[in-house]
Structures are given as structure tokens and as C-alpha cells.
Amino acid sequence: MRHLKAGWKLGRNTSHRRALLRNLVTSLIMEERIETTVVKAKAMRPHVEKMITLGKRGDLAARRQAGAYLMTRAAVDKLFELSPRFGDREGGYLRIVRTGWQKGDGAEKAFIELLGAERVVEEKRQKRAELRAKRAAEAKKAMEEAQAQQQAEGGGEPPAGGEEKE
Amino acid sequence: MANPKRRHSQRRTSTRRAHDHLTAHSLSECPNCHERKMPHRACPKCGYYKGREVLEMEESK
């Protein structure tokens, strides 16, 4: 019997829910880890696992079936690229970890990731740190330049005051 | 419209409310930073879960 196996409605009508789940699944395949609410993570899990099963099959028919669900062609390519790493598993490709609560409505948040996404997540984190350092250095340089210019113009006087006198 | 027949005593009110209370969350200890955290969740202090699972935590200024 399928009693109590209804799944999640997520407060949306059928088409809205389908669109949401497709978007979530596509994002997860592209990013390997996404942060969402616990309920959405649980609702999308079976869909992701079905996609990976298609990816493991790897034939043209599977590719077309995946393409009919996923939102972008890039996601289909990525799916068939990453699925072989789950070759020896039969399901359970995902990990959901609760991380805290959302401000505003208090919904419980979690991240959901493909197993083995740690490396990708780590790379992304490093890239982000580098970018942040670069931006901080640029801001510092710009500030120093502005200060130097100020000193050259007014001989130490603030530029706003100088302009008013003229 | 239905109306109360009798006055409701203070005692009745407080007896009814005797069970109205919040219960504290049961907390477990984070094995990484030894802070108290909620079970089955990543630690909000150090971002660890099951010895790994690091969330990006903001460095203290």
C-alpha cells in the first residue's frame, strides 16, 4: 500500500512544484552542493537520484530522458560526466546536513550535496578567498591613491573645504 | 449564543495552565569544539559535522 508515501507538496500547484524541483535538481548537478530548506532538499532527493541512475546508464535514450527533465544542456553533460563515480553504489548518492534556521520564517536550512563533492566545494572556497583577497588589495590601493592625491592637491587640507573657498 | 453558566475560578485557570510550559531542547556536545549544539546538525560554532563537513565559518575580526 502507498499509505503515507505522498511526498511533499511544498505549498505549490503541480506545475510550480515541478518547475521548482527541476530548477533545484539542475542547480545541484551544476554546483554539486546547494543550500536550501530541509523539506526542499528531501523533496528533490529522489529526483536527483533518478537522474544519476540515468547518468550511469549513459546511453542516448538515457541522455534524452535526462534532457527532458534538466533545464540546461550543460547540466545534462555534467550529469553524464559525474555519474560514473557512483558506479559501485545503488542509490544514496546524496548527503543532507542541517545547518541552522532561516531568518524571517524560521525554516530549517540544510545543504544537500553529491557524495564526493568535498573537493569541488573546497576548490570553490579557495577561488572565492582569492577573489576576496584581490578585491581587498585593490580597494586598499585605491584608497592610498586617493589619499596621495588629496595631499598633493590641498597640501594636507581636505579637498571639500578648498573647493568652497574658490 | 452559548454563554458560561458559572464563574471560572482562579484555581481552575491555573490548574489548566499547569501543563502549559516549554521544554528545553536536548543538546549534545560538539566533538570538535566542545560547544553544546543540537544533535544531528552541523555545529553552528565551528561548522563541523561528523568530524568533517566544514561549513565556511566567518573568521573572527
PDB file of C-alpha atoms in Angstrom:
ATOM      1  CA  MET A   1       0.000   0.000   0.000  1.00  0.00           C
ATOM      2  CA  ARG A   2       1.188   3.502  -0.658  1.00  0.00           C
ATOM      3  CA  HIS A   3      -0.238   4.911   2.548  1.00  0.00           C
ATOM      4  CA  LEU A   4       1.829   7.788   3.955  1.00  0.00           C
ATOM      5  CA  LYS A   5       4.031   7.924   0.876  1.00  0.00           C
ATOM      6  CA  ALA A   6       2.531  11.083  -0.536  1.00  0.00           C
ATOM      7  CA  GLY A   7       5.750  13.098  -0.651  1.00  0.00           C
ATOM      8  CA  TRP A   8       5.903  16.878  -0.349  1.00  0.00           C
ATOM      9  CA  LYS A   9       3.596  19.436  -1.897  1.00  0.00           C
ATOM     10  CA  LEU A  10       5.698  22.436  -0.898  1.00  0.00           C
ATOM     11  CA  GLY A  11       2.669  24.720  -0.940  1.00  0.00           C
ATOM     12  CA  ARG A  12       2.678  24.896  -4.730  1.00  0.00           C
ATOM     13  CA  ASN A  13       0.493  23.648  -7.517  1.00  0.00           C
ATOM     14  CA  THR A  14       1.706  20.851  -9.755  1.00  0.00           C
ATOM     15  CA  SER A  15       3.395  22.912 -12.433  1.00  0.00           C
ATOM     16  CA  HIS A  16       5.020  25.276  -9.940  1.00  0.00           C
ATOM     17  CA  ARG A  17       6.321  22.346  -7.918  1.00  0.00           C
ATOM     18  CA  ARG A  18       7.665  20.585 -10.980  1.00  0.00           C
ATOM     19  CA  ALA A  19       9.445  23.739 -12.121  1.00  0.00           C
ATOM     20  CA  LEU A  20      10.929  24.278  -8.659  1.00  0.00           C
ATOM     21  CA  LEU A  21      12.199  20.716  -8.423  1.00  0.00           C
ATOM     22  CA  ARG A  22      13.685  20.816 -11.920  1.00  0.00           C
ATOM     23  CA  ASN A  23      15.477  24.048 -11.069  1.00  0.00           C
ATOM     24  CA  LEU A  24      16.782  22.606  -7.798  1.00  0.00           C
ATOM     25  CA  VAL A  25      17.988  19.390  -9.436  1.00  0.00           C
ATOM     26  CA  THR A  26      19.687  21.295 -12.264  1.00  0.00           C
ATOM     27  CA  SER A  27      21.414  23.612  -9.805  1.00  0.00           C
ATOM     28  CA  LEU A  28      22.588  20.745  -7.644  1.00  0.00           C
ATOM     29  CA  ILE A  29      24.092  18.897 -10.596  1.00  0.00           C
ATOM     30  CA  MET A  30      25.877  22.032 -11.742  1.00  0.00           C
ATOM     31  CA  GLU A  31      27.130  23.130  -8.312  1.00  0.00           C
ATOM     32  CA  GLU A  32      27.434  19.742  -6.536  1.00  0.00           C
ATOM     33  CA  ARG A  33      26.362  21.397  -3.284  1.00  0.00           C
ATOM     34  CA  ILE A  34      23.448  23.779  -2.728  1.00  0.00           C
ATOM     35  CA  GLU A  35      21.908  25.287   0.338  1.00  0.00           C
ATOM     36  CA  THR A  36      18.132  25.127   0.667  1.00  0.00           C
ATOM     37  CA  THR A  37      15.499  24.207   3.223  1.00  0.00           C
ATOM     38  CA  VAL A  38      15.385  20.719   4.665  1.00  0.00           C
ATOM     39  CA  VAL A  39      11.986  19.994   3.133  1.00  0.00           C
ATOM     40  CA  LYS A  40      13.032  21.069  -0.365  1.00  0.00           C
ATOM     41  CA  ALA A  41      16.223  19.045  -0.019  1.00  0.00           C
ATOM     42  CA  LYS A  42      14.236  15.964   0.912  1.00  0.00           C
ATOM     43  CA  ALA A  43      11.710  16.555  -1.858  1.00  0.00           C
ATOM     44  CA  MET A  44      14.381  16.833  -4.527  1.00  0.00           C
ATOM     45  CA  ARG A  45      16.415  13.834  -3.414  1.00  0.00           C
ATOM     46  CA  PRO A  46      14.535  11.120  -5.325  1.00  0.00           C
ATOM     47  CA  HIS A  47      14.618  13.224  -8.497  1.00  0.00           C
ATOM     48  CA  VAL A  48      18.391  13.695  -8.298  1.00  0.00           C
ATOM     49  CA  GLU A  49      18.911  10.007  -7.679  1.00  0.00           C
ATOM     50  CA  LYS A  50      16.809   9.128 -10.709  1.00  0.00           C
ATOM     51  CA  MET A  51      18.909  11.499 -12.814  1.00  0.00           C
ATOM     52  CA  ILE A  52      22.125   9.888 -11.615  1.00  0.00           C
ATOM     53  CA  THR A  53      20.732   6.461 -12.414  1.00  0.00           C
ATOM     54  CA  LEU A  54      20.105   7.724 -15.942  1.00  0.00           C
ATOM     55  CA  GLY A  55      23.635   9.098 -15.975  1.00  0.00           C
ATOM     56  CA  LYS A  56      25.034   5.728 -15.017  1.00  0.00           C
ATOM     57  CA  ARG A  57      23.167   4.070 -17.878  1.00  0.00           C
ATOM     58  CA  GLY A  58      24.891   6.504 -20.181  1.00  0.00           C
ATOM     59  CA  ASP A  59      23.169   5.654 -23.488  1.00  0.00           C
ATOM     60  CA  LEU A  60      21.448   8.023 -25.876  1.00  0.00           C
ATOM     61  CA  ALA A  61      17.941   7.240 -24.627  1.00  0.00           C
ATOM     62  CA  ALA A  62      19.020   7.992 -21.056  1.00  0.00           C
ATOM     63  CA  ARG A  63      20.587  11.238 -22.241  1.00  0.00           C
ATOM     64  CA  ARG A  64      17.323  12.280 -23.877  1.00  0.00           C
ATOM     65  CA  GLN A  65      15.312  11.383 -20.780  1.00  0.00           C
ATOM     66  CA  ALA A  66      17.639  13.455 -18.621  1.00  0.00           C
ATOM     67  CA  GLY A  67      17.454  16.288 -21.115  1.00  0.00           C
ATOM     68  CA  ALA A  68      13.682  16.261 -20.857  1.00  0.00           C
ATOM     69  CA  TYR A  69      13.912  16.934 -17.129  1.00  0.00           C
ATOM     70  CA  LEU A  70      17.001  19.061 -16.612  1.00  0.00           C
ATOM     71  CA  MET A  71      16.812  22.734 -17.511  1.00  0.00           C
ATOM     72  CA  THR A  72      20.069  23.163 -19.400  1.00  0.00           C
ATOM     73  CA  ARG A  73      22.135  21.134 -21.808  1.00  0.00           C
ATOM     74  CA  ALA A  74      25.238  21.903 -19.760  1.00  0.00           C
ATOM     75  CA  ALA A  75      23.605  20.157 -16.792  1.00  0.00           C
ATOM     76  CA  VAL A  76      22.998  17.037 -18.900  1.00  0.00           C
ATOM     77  CA  ASP A  77      26.648  16.998 -19.974  1.00  0.00           C
ATOM     78  CA  LYS A  78      27.786  17.479 -16.385  1.00  0.00           C
ATOM     79  CA  LEU A  79      25.445  14.722 -15.186  1.00  0.00           C
ATOM     80  CA  PHE A  80      26.855  12.156 -17.601  1.00  0.00           C
ATOM     81  CA  GLU A  81      30.378  13.286 -16.731  1.00  0.00           C
ATOM     82  CA  LEU A  82      29.984  12.830 -12.982  1.00  0.00           C
ATOM     83  CA  SER A  83      27.673   9.816 -12.764  1.00  0.00           C
ATOM     84  CA  PRO A  84      30.365   7.127 -13.326  1.00  0.00           C
ATOM     85  CA  ARG A  85      31.842   7.940  -9.915  1.00  0.00           C
ATOM     86  CA  PHE A  86      28.719   6.410  -8.344  1.00  0.00           C
ATOM     87  CA  GLY A  87      29.159   3.193 -10.316  1.00  0.00           C
ATOM     88  CA  ASP A  88      29.501   0.921  -7.304  1.00  0.00           C
ATOM     89  CA  ARG A  89      26.593   2.429  -5.345  1.00  0.00           C
ATOM     90  CA  GLU A  90      22.944   1.577  -5.623  1.00  0.00           C
ATOM     91  CA  GLY A  91      21.307   4.815  -4.542  1.00  0.00           C
ATOM     92  CA  GLY A  92      22.223   7.021  -1.602  1.00  0.00           C
ATOM     93  CA  TYR A  93      24.230   9.402  -3.729  1.00  0.00           C
ATOM     94  CA  LEU A  94      23.360  12.432  -1.650  1.00  0.00           C
ATOM     95  CA  ARG A  95      24.055  13.901   1.734  1.00  0.00           C
ATOM     96  CA  ILE A  96      21.762  16.331   3.550  1.00  0.00           C
ATOM     97  CA  VAL A  97      23.158  18.136   6.574  1.00  0.00           C
ATOM     98  CA  ARG A  98      21.072  20.517   8.639  1.00  0.00           C
ATOM     99  CA  THR A  99      22.817  23.810   9.154  1.00  0.00           C
ATOM    100  CA  GLY A 100      20.544  26.198  11.031  1.00  0.00           C
ATOM    101  CA  TRP A 101      17.481  28.338  10.640  1.00  0.00           C
ATOM    102  CA  GLN A 102      16.407  30.905   8.097  1.00  0.00           C
ATOM    103  CA  LYS A 103      15.855  34.446   9.224  1.00  0.00           C
ATOM    104  CA  GLY A 104      12.339  35.670   8.606  1.00  0.00           C
ATOM    105  CA  ASP A 105      10.290  32.497   8.641  1.00  0.00           C
ATOM    106  CA  GLY A 106      12.466  30.260  10.812  1.00  0.00           C
ATOM    107  CA  ALA A 107      12.553  27.454   8.237  1.00  0.00           C
ATOM    108  CA  GLU A 108      15.257  24.921   8.867  1.00  0.00           C
ATOM    109  CA  LYS A 109      18.097  25.164   6.363  1.00  0.00           C
ATOM    110  CA  ALA A 110      20.343  22.416   5.126  1.00  0.00           C
ATOM    111  CA  PHE A 111      22.861  21.830   2.436  1.00  0.00           C
ATOM    112  CA  ILE A 112      22.456  18.948   0.060  1.00  0.00           C
ATOM    113  CA  GLU A 113      25.466  17.646  -1.812  1.00  0.00           C
ATOM    114  CA  LEU A 114      26.500  14.825  -4.054  1.00  0.00           C
ATOM    115  CA  LEU A 115      28.832  12.441  -2.269  1.00  0.00           C
ATOM    116  CA  GLY A 116      32.390  13.279  -3.176  1.00  0.00           C
ATOM    117  CA  ALA A 117      31.577  16.948  -3.729  1.00  0.00           C
ATOM    118  CA  GLU A 118      34.047  17.928  -0.996  1.00  0.00           C
ATOM    119  CA  ARG A 119      36.844  18.527  -3.498  1.00  0.00           C
ATOM    120  CA  VAL A 120      34.712  20.747  -5.725  1.00  0.00           C
ATOM    121  CA  VAL A 121      33.399  22.707  -2.749  1.00  0.00           C
ATOM    122  CA  GLU A 122      36.945  23.169  -1.460  1.00  0.00           C
ATOM    123  CA  GLU A 123      38.117  24.462  -4.854  1.00  0.00           C
ATOM    124  CA  LYS A 124      35.246  26.927  -4.980  1.00  0.00           C
ATOM    125  CA  ARG A 125      36.047  28.116  -1.489  1.00  0.00           C
ATOM    126  CA  GLN A 126      39.676  28.739  -2.418  1.00  0.00           C
ATOM    127  CA  LYS A 127      38.687  30.653  -5.538  1.00  0.00           C
ATOM    128  CA  ARG A 128      36.336  32.798  -3.508  1.00  0.00           C
ATOM    129  CA  ALA A 129      39.041  33.518  -0.918  1.00  0.00           C
ATOM    130  CA  GLU A 130      41.486  34.512  -3.665  1.00  0.00           C
ATOM    131  CA  LEU A 131      38.942  36.824  -5.234  1.00  0.00           C
ATOM    132  CA  ARG A 132      38.205  38.399  -1.886  1.00  0.00           C
ATOM    133  CA  ALA A 133      41.909  38.979  -1.210  1.00  0.00           C
ATOM    134  CA  LYS A 134      42.353  40.515  -4.662  1.00  0.00           C
ATOM    135  CA  ARG A 135      39.408  42.833  -4.183  1.00  0.00           C
ATOM    136  CA  ALA A 136      40.650  43.881  -0.741  1.00  0.00           C
ATOM    137  CA  ALA A 137      44.106  44.664  -2.187  1.00  0.00           C
ATOM    138  CA  GLU A 138      42.541  46.734  -4.971  1.00  0.00           C
ATOM    139  CA  ALA A 139      40.391  48.681  -2.529  1.00  0.00           C
ATOM    140  CA  LYS A 140      43.420  49.362  -0.369  1.00  0.00           C
ATOM    141  CA  LYS A 141      45.425  50.576  -3.358  1.00  0.00           C
ATOM    142  CA  ALA A 142      42.588  52.858  -4.500  1.00  0.00           C
ATOM    143  CA  MET A 143      42.296  54.319  -1.024  1.00  0.00           C
ATOM    144  CA  GLU A 144      46.025  55.003  -0.829  1.00  0.00           C
ATOM    145  CA  GLU A 145      45.972  56.670  -4.241  1.00  0.00           C
ATOM    146  CA  ALA A 146      43.058  58.867  -3.231  1.00  0.00           C
ATOM    147  CA  GLN A 147      44.875  59.905  -0.080  1.00  0.00           C
ATOM    148  CA  ALA A 148      48.048  60.736  -2.003  1.00  0.00           C
ATOM    149  CA  GLN A 149      46.045  62.822  -4.467  1.00  0.00           C
ATOM    150  CA  GLN A 150      44.359  64.660  -1.630  1.00  0.00           C
ATOM    151  CA  GLN A 151      47.672  65.565  -0.040  1.00  0.00           C
ATOM    152  CA  ALA A 152      49.122  66.753  -3.375  1.00  0.00           C
ATOM    153  CA  GLU A 153      46.114  68.989  -4.088  1.00  0.00           C
ATOM    154  CA  GLY A 154      45.457  70.761  -0.822  1.00  0.00           C
ATOM    155  CA  GLY A 155      48.773  70.410   0.971  1.00  0.00           C
ATOM    156  CA  GLY A 156      47.069  68.439   3.700  1.00  0.00           C
ATOM    157  CA  GLU A 157      43.814  70.440   3.604  1.00  0.00           C
ATOM    158  CA  PRO A 158      40.570  68.485   2.992  1.00  0.00           C
ATOM    159  CA  PRO A 159      39.502  68.964  -0.672  1.00  0.00           C
ATOM    160  CA  ALA A 160      35.877  69.805   0.133  1.00  0.00           C
ATOM    161  CA  GLY A 161      36.900  72.880   2.132  1.00  0.00           C
ATOM    162  CA  GLY A 162      39.272  74.054  -0.612  1.00  0.00           C
ATOM    163  CA  GLU A 163      36.548  73.910  -3.236  1.00  0.00           C
ATOM    164  CA  GLU A 164      34.184  76.013  -1.172  1.00  0.00           C
ATOM    165  CA  LYS A 165      36.714  78.820  -0.825  1.00  0.00           C
ATOM    166  CA  GLU A 166      37.143  79.081  -4.571  1.00  0.00           C
TER     167      GLU A 166
ATOM    168  CA  MET B   1     -25.295  32.110  21.715  1.00  0.00           C
ATOM    169  CA  ALA B   2     -23.845  29.832  24.337  1.00  0.00           C
ATOM    170  CA  ASN B   3     -22.657  31.577  27.447  1.00  0.00           C
ATOM    171  CA  PRO B   4     -20.820  30.436  30.563  1.00  0.00           C
ATOM    172  CA  LYS B   5     -23.210  29.462  33.347  1.00  0.00           C
ATOM    173  CA  ARG B   6     -20.743  29.847  36.192  1.00  0.00           C
ATOM    174  CA  ARG B   7     -17.785  31.933  37.110  1.00  0.00           C
ATOM    175  CA  HIS B   8     -14.430  30.280  36.296  1.00  0.00           C
ATOM    176  CA  SER B   9     -12.303  30.210  39.430  1.00  0.00           C
ATOM    177  CA  GLN B  10      -8.643  31.253  39.505  1.00  0.00           C
ATOM    178  CA  ARG B  11      -7.803  27.753  40.596  1.00  0.00           C
ATOM    179  CA  ARG B  12      -9.433  26.190  37.540  1.00  0.00           C
ATOM    180  CA  THR B  13      -7.492  28.526  35.299  1.00  0.00           C
ATOM    181  CA  SER B  14      -4.179  27.813  36.948  1.00  0.00           C
ATOM    182  CA  THR B  15      -4.854  24.081  37.113  1.00  0.00           C
ATOM    183  CA  ARG B  16      -5.486  24.071  33.386  1.00  0.00           C
ATOM    184  CA  ARG B  17      -2.327  26.051  32.782  1.00  0.00           C
ATOM    185  CA  ALA B  18      -0.208  23.784  34.955  1.00  0.00           C
ATOM    186  CA  HIS B  19       0.883  21.872  31.860  1.00  0.00           C
ATOM    187  CA  ASP B  20       1.494  24.914  29.672  1.00  0.00           C
ATOM    188  CA  HIS B  21       5.232  25.203  29.545  1.00  0.00           C
ATOM    189  CA  LEU B  22       8.111  24.955  27.135  1.00  0.00           C
ATOM    190  CA  THR B  23      10.625  22.180  27.339  1.00  0.00           C
ATOM    191  CA  ALA B  24      14.312  22.747  26.843  1.00  0.00           C
ATOM    192  CA  HIS B  25      15.998  21.283  23.745  1.00  0.00           C
ATOM    193  CA  SER B  26      18.171  18.322  24.448  1.00  0.00           C
ATOM    194  CA  LEU B  27      21.650  19.333  23.380  1.00  0.00           C
ATOM    195  CA  SER B  28      24.702  17.282  22.636  1.00  0.00           C
ATOM    196  CA  GLU B  29      28.349  18.204  22.744  1.00  0.00           C
ATOM    197  CA  CYS B  30      30.217  19.068  19.557  1.00  0.00           C
ATOM    198  CA  PRO B  31      33.116  16.620  19.369  1.00  0.00           C
ATOM    199  CA  ASN B  32      35.266  19.235  17.617  1.00  0.00           C
ATOM    200  CA  CYS B  33      34.895  22.415  19.695  1.00  0.00           C
ATOM    201  CA  HIS B  34      33.063  21.018  22.747  1.00  0.00           C
ATOM    202  CA  GLU B  35      30.327  23.623  22.474  1.00  0.00           C
ATOM    203  CA  ARG B  36      26.779  22.478  23.123  1.00  0.00           C
ATOM    204  CA  LYS B  37      24.928  22.010  19.855  1.00  0.00           C
ATOM    205  CA  MET B  38      21.692  20.478  18.659  1.00  0.00           C
ATOM    206  CA  PRO B  39      22.033  16.834  17.705  1.00  0.00           C
ATOM    207  CA  HIS B  40      22.080  15.775  14.013  1.00  0.00           C
ATOM    208  CA  ARG B  41      23.021  19.277  12.879  1.00  0.00           C
ATOM    209  CA  ALA B  42      26.243  20.906  11.843  1.00  0.00           C
ATOM    210  CA  CYS B  43      27.808  22.789  14.729  1.00  0.00           C
ATOM    211  CA  PRO B  44      26.920  26.495  14.429  1.00  0.00           C
ATOM    212  CA  LYS B  45      30.155  27.451  16.229  1.00  0.00           C
ATOM    213  CA  CYS B  46      32.814  25.570  14.308  1.00  0.00           C
ATOM    214  CA  GLY B  47      30.890  24.294  11.278  1.00  0.00           C
ATOM    215  CA  TYR B  48      31.824  20.669  11.797  1.00  0.00           C
ATOM    216  CA  TYR B  49      29.586  17.669  11.456  1.00  0.00           C
ATOM    217  CA  LYS B  50      30.719  14.068  11.806  1.00  0.00           C
ATOM    218  CA  GLY B  51      34.332  15.142  12.072  1.00  0.00           C
ATOM    219  CA  ARG B  52      34.471  16.797   8.647  1.00  0.00           C
ATOM    220  CA  GLU B  53      31.680  18.583   6.791  1.00  0.00           C
ATOM    221  CA  VAL B  54      33.108  22.025   7.238  1.00  0.00           C
ATOM    222  CA  LEU B  55      30.796  24.896   6.570  1.00  0.00           C
ATOM    223  CA  GLU B  56      32.554  28.088   5.791  1.00  0.00           C
ATOM    224  CA  MET B  57      32.684  29.962   9.056  1.00  0.00           C
ATOM    225  CA  GLU B  58      33.442  33.666   9.286  1.00  0.00           C
ATOM    226  CA  GLU B  59      36.792  34.335  10.843  1.00  0.00           C
ATOM    227  CA  SER B  60      36.555  36.495  13.947  1.00  0.00           C
ATOM    228  CA  LYS B  61      37.661  40.053  13.211  1.00  0.00           C
TER     229      LYS B  61
END
